[in-house]
Amino acid sequence: MRALGIEGTAHTVGVGIVDEECRVLANVYDMVKPEKGGIHPREAANHHAEMVVPLIRNAADVAGIDLRDLDLIAFSQGPGLGPCLRTVATAARALALSLDIPILGVNHCVAHLEIGRGVTDAKDPVLLYVSGGNTQVIAFARGRYRVFGETLDIGIGNMLDKFARECGLAFPGGPILEKLAQDGKTLLSLPYSVKGMDVAFSGMLTAALALRKQGAAIEDLAFSIQEVAFAMLTEVTERAMAHLDNDEVLLGGGVARNRRLQEMVARMASDRGARMFVPPGDLCIDNGAMIAWTGLLMHRGGVRMSLRETVVDQRYRTDEVAATWRA
Ligand code: AMP
Ligand code: MG
């Protein structure tokens, strides 16, 4: 069985093709890069509408298959930006109808976790999902993926990108700040906001921008933001692992590419006799392969959807998904 997955919750539109053993046959994508300012949902949706058909063709070429060899179409049903979600859902419906094969809407956050289980040795990990719009600690418990902690305001990636943008750096800011942080020398004081199992980043953003105005070096700020924000994330992840008595931690989302975050979580894991898993970078960011793979798992678990049920859900919660395939 082969599935094609279309991702399009935010800035990235991606198409992936995977087989039943989670071999990634193709995983191509294109990201909106606004010249200035943040992402405008309508503009991103227009970008996705332009790119999705060429990407589908390209994915089939890379996989070396004909679209008629596909058995399932999956797409990102939510959470995400409404116009973007509707655009890829429309593309997925058209493709499934024309090929006369089943279609499944996939929860984006669950897909980040499943692709990690698919391509690493992680069996039942706690996922630290750190991306642009989302920041969650997720694990499987009693039939569902449950959120053990999350951001109370903005996603960690948004915080990094916004800070970078205000400092005149390009988008996405996360990787640029990671480089700058290597030359940071002084740990500046920034708010450490852990509230129970949750985290918050907007106070840190405000404080860092204020320090920048007062003349703090960008390298020191990048370094300090990483140290404080990643320590917060590591703390809540460790608490979830302790609570669940779980000895596997999986990283997902674009910020999971950050070496310093990987280092801190790996250190925490080894201190408690646990293991950390990080999927390859192209499977950490938003991508079609993770949607295709989760669609395959759902199909295997008996999930079927009528066209009517493929309506998108901007606020699709991780714990709304009945993870039948894990039963
Ligand atoms: P996603 O939303 O999962 O596609 O991930 C995109 C986010 O990941 C953006 O906010 C990027 O700034 C961030 N990102 C990508 N690479 C890195 C990195 N090396 N360090 C920190 N953040 C990163
Ligand atoms: Mg994501």
mmCIF file of N, CA, C and O in Angstrom, residues 13-106:
data_model
loop_
_atom_site.group_PDB
_atom_site.id
_atom_site.type_symbol
_atom_site.label_atom_id
_atom_site.label_comp_id
_atom_site.label_asym_id
_atom_site.label_seq_id
_atom_site.Cartn_x
_atom_site.Cartn_y
_atom_site.Cartn_z
ATOM 1 N N VAL A 13 3.900 24.090 2.196
ATOM 2 C CA VAL A 13 3.068 23.103 1.529
ATOM 3 C C VAL A 13 4.015 21.979 1.119
ATOM 4 O O VAL A 13 5.086 22.227 0.555
ATOM 5 N N GLY A 14 3.648 20.749 1.483
ATOM 6 C CA GLY A 14 4.542 19.626 1.216
ATOM 7 C C GLY A 14 3.772 18.411 0.747
ATOM 8 O O GLY A 14 2.606 18.218 1.108
ATOM 9 N N VAL A 15 4.437 17.616 -0.077
ATOM 10 C CA VAL A 15 3.823 16.381 -0.556
ATOM 11 C C VAL A 15 4.806 15.240 -0.324
ATOM 12 O O VAL A 15 5.976 15.324 -0.709
ATOM 13 N N GLY A 16 4.320 14.188 0.323
ATOM 14 C CA GLY A 16 5.169 13.040 0.597
ATOM 15 C C GLY A 16 4.486 11.759 0.163
ATOM 16 O O GLY A 16 3.248 11.681 0.129
ATOM 17 N N ILE A 17 5.297 10.771 -0.196
ATOM 18 C CA ILE A 17 4.756 9.450 -0.526
ATOM 19 C C ILE A 17 5.508 8.425 0.315
ATOM 20 O O ILE A 17 6.745 8.443 0.359
ATOM 21 N N VAL A 18 4.764 7.586 1.015
ATOM 22 C CA VAL A 18 5.402 6.556 1.845
ATOM 23 C C VAL A 18 4.748 5.209 1.556
ATOM 24 O O VAL A 18 3.615 5.142 1.088
ATOM 25 N N ASP A 19 5.496 4.149 1.875
ATOM 26 C CA ASP A 19 4.913 2.823 1.720
ATOM 27 C C ASP A 19 4.595 2.238 3.088
ATOM 28 O O ASP A 19 4.766 2.904 4.124
ATOM 29 N N GLU A 20 4.142 1.013 3.091
ATOM 30 C CA GLU A 20 3.641 0.392 4.310
ATOM 31 C C GLU A 20 4.688 0.182 5.392
ATOM 32 O O GLU A 20 4.360 0.004 6.547
ATOM 33 N N GLU A 21 5.974 0.195 4.991
ATOM 34 C CA GLU A 21 7.031 0.032 5.992
ATOM 35 C C GLU A 21 7.636 1.365 6.419
ATOM 36 O O GLU A 21 8.732 1.394 6.969
ATOM 37 N N CYS A 22 6.935 2.423 6.121
ATOM 38 C CA CYS A 22 7.394 3.778 6.439
ATOM 39 C C CYS A 22 8.684 4.133 5.704
ATOM 40 O O CYS A 22 9.514 4.877 6.205
ATOM 41 N N ARG A 23 8.843 3.563 4.520
ATOM 42 C CA ARG A 23 9.932 4.032 3.661
ATOM 43 C C ARG A 23 9.435 5.296 2.977
ATOM 44 O O ARG A 23 8.350 5.292 2.386
ATOM 45 N N VAL A 24 10.230 6.349 3.087
ATOM 46 C CA VAL A 24 9.829 7.630 2.493
ATOM 47 C C VAL A 24 10.295 7.645 1.042
ATOM 48 O O VAL A 24 11.479 7.755 0.757
ATOM 49 N N LEU A 25 9.354 7.500 0.113
ATOM 50 C CA LEU A 25 9.686 7.412 -1.308
ATOM 51 C C LEU A 25 9.871 8.803 -1.916
ATOM 52 O O LEU A 25 10.595 8.971 -2.884
ATOM 53 N N ALA A 26 9.184 9.772 -1.332
ATOM 54 C CA ALA A 26 9.329 11.164 -1.777
ATOM 55 C C ALA A 26 8.881 12.069 -0.647
ATOM 56 O O ALA A 26 8.013 11.702 0.158
ATOM 57 N N ASN A 27 9.499 13.253 -0.577
ATOM 58 C CA ASN A 27 9.115 14.224 0.452
ATOM 59 C C ASN A 27 9.569 15.593 -0.033
ATOM 60 O O ASN A 27 10.695 15.997 0.222
ATOM 61 N N VAL A 28 8.708 16.269 -0.778
ATOM 62 C CA VAL A 28 9.090 17.549 -1.375
ATOM 63 C C VAL A 28 8.211 18.650 -0.789
ATOM 64 O O VAL A 28 7.085 18.401 -0.373
ATOM 65 N N TYR A 29 8.747 19.836 -0.733
ATOM 66 C CA TYR A 29 7.963 20.917 -0.129
ATOM 67 C C TYR A 29 8.447 22.280 -0.591
ATOM 68 O O TYR A 29 9.532 22.417 -1.166
ATOM 69 N N ASP A 30 7.640 23.267 -0.314
ATOM 70 C CA ASP A 30 7.987 24.642 -0.617
ATOM 71 C C ASP A 30 7.418 25.528 0.481
ATOM 72 O O ASP A 30 6.292 25.336 0.924
ATOM 73 N N MET A 31 8.220 26.473 0.915
ATOM 74 C CA MET A 31 7.847 27.295 2.068
ATOM 75 C C MET A 31 7.644 28.749 1.639
ATOM 76 O O MET A 31 8.432 29.257 0.852
ATOM 77 N N VAL A 32 6.601 29.383 2.166
ATOM 78 C CA VAL A 32 6.414 30.813 1.906
ATOM 79 C C VAL A 32 7.450 31.572 2.699
ATOM 80 O O VAL A 32 7.616 31.324 3.881
ATOM 81 N N LYS A 33 8.108 32.513 2.040
ATOM 82 C CA LYS A 33 9.038 33.366 2.782
ATOM 83 C C LYS A 33 8.628 34.810 2.569
ATOM 84 O O LYS A 33 8.999 35.423 1.576
ATOM 85 N N PRO A 34 7.827 35.353 3.481
ATOM 86 C CA PRO A 34 7.383 36.732 3.303
ATOM 87 C C PRO A 34 8.586 37.673 3.283
ATOM 88 O O PRO A 34 9.530 37.488 4.062
ATOM 89 N N GLU A 35 8.550 38.684 2.371
ATOM 90 C CA GLU A 35 9.688 39.605 2.280
ATOM 91 C C GLU A 35 9.802 40.437 3.540
ATOM 92 O O GLU A 35 10.883 40.703 4.027
ATOM 93 N N LYS A 36 8.636 40.865 4.047
ATOM 94 C CA LYS A 36 8.690 41.484 5.372
ATOM 95 C C LYS A 36 7.397 41.186 6.134
ATOM 96 O O LYS A 36 6.372 40.890 5.526
ATOM 97 N N GLY A 37 7.505 41.241 7.442
ATOM 98 C CA GLY A 37 6.343 40.933 8.264
ATOM 99 C C GLY A 37 6.147 39.438 8.401
ATOM 100 O O GLY A 37 6.969 38.640 7.948
ATOM 101 N N GLY A 38 5.029 39.076 9.029
ATOM 102 C CA GLY A 38 4.768 37.657 9.283
ATOM 103 C C GLY A 38 4.047 37.000 8.130
ATOM 104 O O GLY A 38 3.982 37.545 7.027
ATOM 105 N N ILE A 39 3.483 35.828 8.406
ATOM 106 C CA ILE A 39 2.770 35.093 7.363
ATOM 107 C C ILE A 39 1.329 35.570 7.286
ATOM 108 O O ILE A 39 0.627 35.588 8.289
ATOM 109 N N HIS A 40 0.905 35.943 6.095
ATOM 110 C CA HIS A 40 -0.494 36.296 5.893
ATOM 111 C C HIS A 40 -1.222 35.039 5.410
ATOM 112 O O HIS A 40 -0.874 34.472 4.373
ATOM 113 N N PRO A 41 -2.261 34.596 6.175
ATOM 114 C CA PRO A 41 -2.910 33.321 5.836
ATOM 115 C C PRO A 41 -3.370 33.232 4.379
ATOM 116 O O PRO A 41 -3.169 32.209 3.722
ATOM 117 N N ARG A 42 -3.965 34.319 3.875
ATOM 118 C CA ARG A 42 -4.486 34.285 2.497
ATOM 119 C C ARG A 42 -3.336 34.170 1.487
ATOM 120 O O ARG A 42 -3.401 33.398 0.535
ATOM 121 N N GLU A 43 -2.271 34.928 1.725
ATOM 122 C CA GLU A 43 -1.123 34.856 0.807
ATOM 123 C C GLU A 43 -0.490 33.478 0.835
ATOM 124 O O GLU A 43 -0.081 32.935 -0.199
ATOM 125 N N ALA A 44 -0.389 32.909 2.034
ATOM 126 C CA ALA A 44 0.181 31.564 2.146
ATOM 127 C C ALA A 44 -0.696 30.565 1.399
ATOM 128 O O ALA A 44 -0.207 29.683 0.693
ATOM 129 N N ALA A 45 -2.025 30.736 1.518
ATOM 130 C CA ALA A 45 -2.944 29.823 0.831
ATOM 131 C C ALA A 45 -2.797 29.948 -0.681
ATOM 132 O O ALA A 45 -2.806 28.939 -1.402
ATOM 133 N N ASN A 46 -2.624 31.175 -1.173
ATOM 134 C CA ASN A 46 -2.420 31.361 -2.615
ATOM 135 C C ASN A 46 -1.134 30.674 -3.062
ATOM 136 O O ASN A 46 -1.085 30.043 -4.117
ATOM 137 N N HIS A 47 -0.120 30.800 -2.250
ATOM 138 C CA HIS A 47 1.149 30.120 -2.541
ATOM 139 C C HIS A 47 0.938 28.610 -2.624
ATOM 140 O O HIS A 47 1.386 27.942 -3.559
ATOM 141 N N HIS A 48 0.220 28.065 -1.646
ATOM 142 C CA HIS A 48 -0.018 26.623 -1.618
ATOM 143 C C HIS A 48 -0.816 26.185 -2.851
ATOM 144 O O HIS A 48 -0.542 25.144 -3.441
ATOM 145 N N ALA A 49 -1.808 27.024 -3.226
ATOM 146 C CA ALA A 49 -2.640 26.682 -4.383
ATOM 147 C C ALA A 49 -1.785 26.619 -5.652
ATOM 148 O O ALA A 49 -1.968 25.743 -6.494
ATOM 149 N N GLU A 50 -0.834 27.525 -5.747
ATOM 150 C CA GLU A 50 0.051 27.528 -6.922
ATOM 151 C C GLU A 50 0.998 26.346 -6.929
ATOM 152 O O GLU A 50 1.306 25.786 -7.971
ATOM 153 N N MET A 51 1.487 25.991 -5.744
ATOM 154 C CA MET A 51 2.564 24.997 -5.657
ATOM 155 C C MET A 51 2.086 23.553 -5.550
ATOM 156 O O MET A 51 2.849 22.628 -5.834
ATOM 157 N N VAL A 52 0.849 23.342 -5.118
ATOM 158 C CA VAL A 52 0.493 21.976 -4.729
ATOM 159 C C VAL A 52 0.488 20.997 -5.907
ATOM 160 O O VAL A 52 1.000 19.876 -5.774
ATOM 161 N N VAL A 53 0.004 21.425 -7.061
ATOM 162 C CA VAL A 53 -0.027 20.489 -8.194
ATOM 163 C C VAL A 53 1.393 20.160 -8.689
ATOM 164 O O VAL A 53 1.737 18.983 -8.823
ATOM 165 N N PRO A 54 2.249 21.176 -8.921
ATOM 166 C CA PRO A 54 3.633 20.841 -9.290
ATOM 167 C C PRO A 54 4.311 19.936 -8.251
ATOM 168 O O PRO A 54 5.067 19.029 -8.623
ATOM 169 N N LEU A 55 4.019 20.162 -6.969
ATOM 170 C CA LEU A 55 4.653 19.327 -5.937
ATOM 171 C C LEU A 55 4.146 17.880 -6.001
ATOM 172 O O LEU A 55 4.918 16.937 -5.794
ATOM 173 N N ILE A 56 2.860 17.712 -6.288
ATOM 174 C CA ILE A 56 2.310 16.351 -6.407
ATOM 175 C C ILE A 56 3.015 15.618 -7.564
ATOM 176 O O ILE A 56 3.463 14.477 -7.435
ATOM 177 N N ARG A 57 3.151 16.326 -8.695
ATOM 178 C CA ARG A 57 3.833 15.723 -9.860
ATOM 179 C C ARG A 57 5.275 15.388 -9.512
ATOM 180 O O ARG A 57 5.772 14.315 -9.815
ATOM 181 N N ASN A 58 5.917 16.357 -8.878
ATOM 182 C CA ASN A 58 7.317 16.184 -8.509
ATOM 183 C C ASN A 58 7.497 14.995 -7.560
ATOM 184 O O ASN A 58 8.427 14.189 -7.712
ATOM 185 N N ALA A 59 6.590 14.853 -6.596
ATOM 186 C CA ALA A 59 6.690 13.747 -5.638
ATOM 187 C C ALA A 59 6.561 12.403 -6.361
ATOM 188 O O ALA A 59 7.313 11.456 -6.079
ATOM 189 N N ALA A 60 5.630 12.331 -7.303
ATOM 190 C CA ALA A 60 5.457 11.076 -8.058
ATOM 191 C C ALA A 60 6.733 10.765 -8.842
ATOM 192 O O ALA A 60 7.180 9.612 -8.891
ATOM 193 N N ASP A 61 7.339 11.806 -9.440
ATOM 194 C CA ASP A 61 8.598 11.611 -10.181
ATOM 195 C C ASP A 61 9.700 11.100 -9.262
ATOM 196 O O ASP A 61 10.397 10.142 -9.577
ATOM 197 N N VAL A 62 9.853 11.771 -8.122
ATOM 198 C CA VAL A 62 10.910 11.375 -7.177
ATOM 199 C C VAL A 62 10.694 9.932 -6.718
ATOM 200 O O VAL A 62 11.630 9.139 -6.638
ATOM 201 N N ALA A 63 9.441 9.577 -6.440
ATOM 202 C CA ALA A 63 9.138 8.215 -5.972
ATOM 203 C C ALA A 63 9.225 7.209 -7.117
ATOM 204 O O ALA A 63 9.280 5.997 -6.879
ATOM 205 N N GLY A 64 9.226 7.722 -8.348
ATOM 206 C CA GLY A 64 9.278 6.835 -9.510
ATOM 207 C C GLY A 64 8.006 6.018 -9.673
ATOM 208 O O GLY A 64 8.053 4.850 -10.077
ATOM 209 N N ILE A 65 6.879 6.642 -9.352
ATOM 210 C CA ILE A 65 5.604 5.931 -9.506
ATOM 211 C C ILE A 65 4.620 6.775 -10.314
ATOM 212 O O ILE A 65 4.818 7.972 -10.501
ATOM 213 N N ASP A 66 3.589 6.120 -10.765
ATOM 214 C CA ASP A 66 2.489 6.803 -11.418
ATOM 215 C C ASP A 66 1.459 7.114 -10.322
ATOM 216 O O ASP A 66 1.307 6.321 -9.394
ATOM 217 N N LEU A 67 0.774 8.236 -10.432
ATOM 218 C CA LEU A 67 -0.215 8.566 -9.401
ATOM 219 C C LEU A 67 -1.270 7.458 -9.267
ATOM 220 O O LEU A 67 -1.835 7.251 -8.204
ATOM 221 N N ARG A 68 -1.472 6.731 -10.379
ATOM 222 C CA ARG A 68 -2.471 5.652 -10.328
ATOM 223 C C ARG A 68 -2.014 4.471 -9.460
ATOM 224 O O ARG A 68 -2.791 3.566 -9.168
ATOM 225 N N ASP A 69 -0.728 4.489 -9.078
ATOM 226 C CA ASP A 69 -0.236 3.421 -8.193
ATOM 227 C C ASP A 69 -0.537 3.710 -6.724
ATOM 228 O O ASP A 69 -0.185 2.932 -5.843
ATOM 229 N N LEU A 70 -1.154 4.857 -6.442
ATOM 230 C CA LEU A 70 -1.434 5.224 -5.049
ATOM 231 C C LEU A 70 -2.689 4.515 -4.547
ATOM 232 O O LEU A 70 -3.600 4.217 -5.320
ATOM 233 N N ASP A 71 -2.710 4.267 -3.230
ATOM 234 C CA ASP A 71 -3.854 3.582 -2.626
ATOM 235 C C ASP A 71 -4.630 4.471 -1.662
ATOM 236 O O ASP A 71 -5.720 4.118 -1.224
ATOM 237 N N LEU A 72 -4.028 5.600 -1.271
ATOM 238 C CA LEU A 72 -4.655 6.439 -0.245
ATOM 239 C C LEU A 72 -4.141 7.870 -0.364
ATOM 240 O O LEU A 72 -2.951 8.087 -0.621
ATOM 241 N N ILE A 73 -5.040 8.837 -0.167
ATOM 242 C CA ILE A 73 -4.638 10.245 -0.085
ATOM 243 C C ILE A 73 -4.906 10.719 1.347
ATOM 244 O O ILE A 73 -5.993 10.509 1.884
ATOM 245 N N ALA A 74 -3.898 11.337 1.948
ATOM 246 C CA ALA A 74 -4.067 11.912 3.285
ATOM 247 C C ALA A 74 -3.727 13.391 3.211
ATOM 248 O O ALA A 74 -2.938 13.815 2.357
ATOM 249 N N PHE A 75 -4.318 14.178 4.087
ATOM 250 C CA PHE A 75 -3.996 15.613 4.098
ATOM 251 C C PHE A 75 -4.071 16.128 5.524
ATOM 252 O O PHE A 75 -4.707 15.518 6.390
ATOM 253 N N SER A 76 -3.432 17.269 5.746
ATOM 254 C CA SER A 76 -3.439 17.868 7.085
ATOM 255 C C SER A 76 -4.783 18.558 7.307
ATOM 256 O O SER A 76 -5.073 19.562 6.674
ATOM 257 N N GLN A 77 -5.566 18.022 8.232
ATOM 258 C CA GLN A 77 -6.931 18.527 8.446
ATOM 259 C C GLN A 77 -6.954 19.662 9.481
ATOM 260 O O GLN A 77 -7.914 20.398 9.581
ATOM 261 N N GLY A 78 -5.893 19.784 10.266
ATOM 262 C CA GLY A 78 -5.774 20.824 11.284
ATOM 263 C C GLY A 78 -4.824 20.351 12.375
ATOM 264 O O GLY A 78 -4.379 19.207 12.307
ATOM 265 N N PRO A 79 -4.461 21.175 13.329
ATOM 266 C CA PRO A 79 -4.794 22.586 13.431
ATOM 267 C C PRO A 79 -3.928 23.429 12.505
ATOM 268 O O PRO A 79 -2.848 22.988 12.106
ATOM 269 N N GLY A 80 -4.405 24.618 12.183
ATOM 270 C CA GLY A 80 -3.621 25.482 11.316
ATOM 271 C C GLY A 80 -4.433 26.668 10.831
ATOM 272 O O GLY A 80 -5.515 26.947 11.337
ATOM 273 N N LEU A 81 -3.896 27.344 9.831
ATOM 274 C CA LEU A 81 -4.529 28.541 9.273
ATOM 275 C C LEU A 81 -5.641 28.134 8.308
ATOM 276 O O LEU A 81 -5.396 27.369 7.370
ATOM 277 N N GLY A 82 -6.842 28.651 8.530
ATOM 278 C CA GLY A 82 -8.013 28.257 7.761
ATOM 279 C C GLY A 82 -7.826 28.240 6.250
ATOM 280 O O GLY A 82 -8.053 27.211 5.608
ATOM 281 N N PRO A 83 -7.408 29.346 5.643
ATOM 282 C CA PRO A 83 -7.271 29.365 4.185
ATOM 283 C C PRO A 83 -6.271 28.318 3.673
ATOM 284 O O PRO A 83 -6.502 27.705 2.629
ATOM 285 N N CYS A 84 -5.204 28.103 4.405
ATOM 286 C CA CYS A 84 -4.192 27.111 3.996
ATOM 287 C C CYS A 84 -4.789 25.705 4.073
ATOM 288 O O CYS A 84 -4.649 24.892 3.153
ATOM 289 N N LEU A 85 -5.463 25.428 5.188
ATOM 290 C CA LEU A 85 -6.067 24.104 5.375
ATOM 291 C C LEU A 85 -7.076 23.815 4.272
ATOM 292 O O LEU A 85 -7.095 22.721 3.697
ATOM 293 N N ARG A 86 -7.912 24.806 3.966
ATOM 294 C CA ARG A 86 -8.951 24.583 2.959
ATOM 295 C C ARG A 86 -8.348 24.355 1.577
ATOM 296 O O ARG A 86 -8.845 23.549 0.800
ATOM 297 N N THR A 87 -7.247 25.033 1.301
ATOM 298 C CA THR A 87 -6.605 24.878 -0.006
ATOM 299 C C THR A 87 -6.072 23.460 -0.197
ATOM 300 O O THR A 87 -6.333 22.816 -1.213
ATOM 301 N N VAL A 88 -5.352 22.950 0.794
ATOM 302 C CA VAL A 88 -4.798 21.595 0.607
ATOM 303 C C VAL A 88 -5.894 20.536 0.710
ATOM 304 O O VAL A 88 -5.808 19.492 0.052
ATOM 305 N N ALA A 89 -6.926 20.803 1.501
ATOM 306 C CA ALA A 89 -8.030 19.833 1.587
ATOM 307 C C ALA A 89 -8.706 19.708 0.230
ATOM 308 O O ALA A 89 -9.049 18.608 -0.217
ATOM 309 N N THR A 90 -8.873 20.842 -0.446
ATOM 310 C CA THR A 90 -9.499 20.831 -1.769
ATOM 311 C C THR A 90 -8.647 20.035 -2.751
ATOM 312 O O THR A 90 -9.153 19.214 -3.527
ATOM 313 N N ALA A 91 -7.348 20.258 -2.706
ATOM 314 C CA ALA A 91 -6.439 19.520 -3.592
ATOM 315 C C ALA A 91 -6.519 18.017 -3.297
ATOM 316 O O ALA A 91 -6.587 17.196 -4.216
ATOM 317 N N ALA A 92 -6.545 17.676 -2.010
ATOM 318 C CA ALA A 92 -6.580 16.255 -1.633
ATOM 319 C C ALA A 92 -7.876 15.601 -2.083
ATOM 320 O O ALA A 92 -7.880 14.480 -2.600
ATOM 321 N N ARG A 93 -8.995 16.319 -1.909
ATOM 322 C CA ARG A 93 -10.290 15.756 -2.325
ATOM 323 C C ARG A 93 -10.315 15.540 -3.833
ATOM 324 O O ARG A 93 -10.757 14.490 -4.317
ATOM 325 N N ALA A 94 -9.832 16.535 -4.585
ATOM 326 C CA ALA A 94 -9.838 16.421 -6.050
ATOM 327 C C ALA A 94 -8.998 15.220 -6.481
ATOM 328 O O ALA A 94 -9.404 14.431 -7.346
ATOM 329 N N LEU A 95 -7.841 15.058 -5.849
ATOM 330 C CA LEU A 95 -6.947 13.955 -6.226
ATOM 331 C C LEU A 95 -7.571 12.598 -5.878
ATOM 332 O O LEU A 95 -7.563 11.671 -6.689
ATOM 333 N N ALA A 96 -8.125 12.503 -4.668
ATOM 334 C CA ALA A 96 -8.724 11.228 -4.242
ATOM 335 C C ALA A 96 -9.913 10.869 -5.138
ATOM 336 O O ALA A 96 -10.087 9.712 -5.526
ATOM 337 N N LEU A 97 -10.716 11.886 -5.472
ATOM 338 C CA LEU A 97 -11.882 11.629 -6.327
ATOM 339 C C LEU A 97 -11.445 11.193 -7.719
ATOM 340 O O LEU A 97 -11.982 10.251 -8.286
ATOM 341 N N SER A 98 -10.427 11.873 -8.268
ATOM 342 C CA SER A 98 -10.032 11.546 -9.636
ATOM 343 C C SER A 98 -9.366 10.171 -9.694
ATOM 344 O O SER A 98 -9.473 9.477 -10.703
ATOM 345 N N LEU A 99 -8.690 9.776 -8.614
ATOM 346 C CA LEU A 99 -8.045 8.451 -8.611
ATOM 347 C C LEU A 99 -8.985 7.376 -8.067
ATOM 348 O O LEU A 99 -8.660 6.191 -8.105
ATOM 349 N N ASP A 100 -10.102 7.829 -7.499
ATOM 350 C CA ASP A 100 -11.081 6.925 -6.912
ATOM 351 C C ASP A 100 -10.471 6.050 -5.808
ATOM 352 O O ASP A 100 -10.577 4.818 -5.820
ATOM 353 N N ILE A 101 -9.776 6.721 -4.889
ATOM 354 C CA ILE A 101 -9.182 6.016 -3.741
ATOM 355 C C ILE A 101 -9.592 6.750 -2.458
ATOM 356 O O ILE A 101 -10.023 7.897 -2.515
ATOM 357 N N PRO A 102 -9.445 6.091 -1.288
ATOM 358 C CA PRO A 102 -9.898 6.725 -0.035
ATOM 359 C C PRO A 102 -9.089 7.969 0.329
ATOM 360 O O PRO A 102 -7.916 8.112 -0.061
ATOM 361 N N ILE A 103 -9.731 8.822 1.107
ATOM 362 C CA ILE A 103 -9.095 10.050 1.599
ATOM 363 C C ILE A 103 -9.227 10.089 3.121
ATOM 364 O O ILE A 103 -10.257 9.689 3.663
ATOM 365 N N LEU A 104 -8.161 10.539 3.802
ATOM 366 C CA LEU A 104 -8.214 10.669 5.259
ATOM 367 C C LEU A 104 -7.609 11.997 5.683
ATOM 368 O O LEU A 104 -6.534 12.386 5.207
ATOM 369 N N GLY A 105 -8.295 12.699 6.571
ATOM 370 C CA GLY A 105 -7.765 13.919 7.164
ATOM 371 C C GLY A 105 -6.961 13.556 8.407
ATOM 372 O O GLY A 105 -7.391 12.744 9.213
ATOM 373 N N VAL A 106 -5.787 14.166 8.531
ATOM 374 C CA VAL A 106 -4.840 13.787 9.577
ATOM 375 C C VAL A 106 -4.597 14.961 10.520
ATOM 376 O O VAL A 106 -4.495 16.107 10.073
#
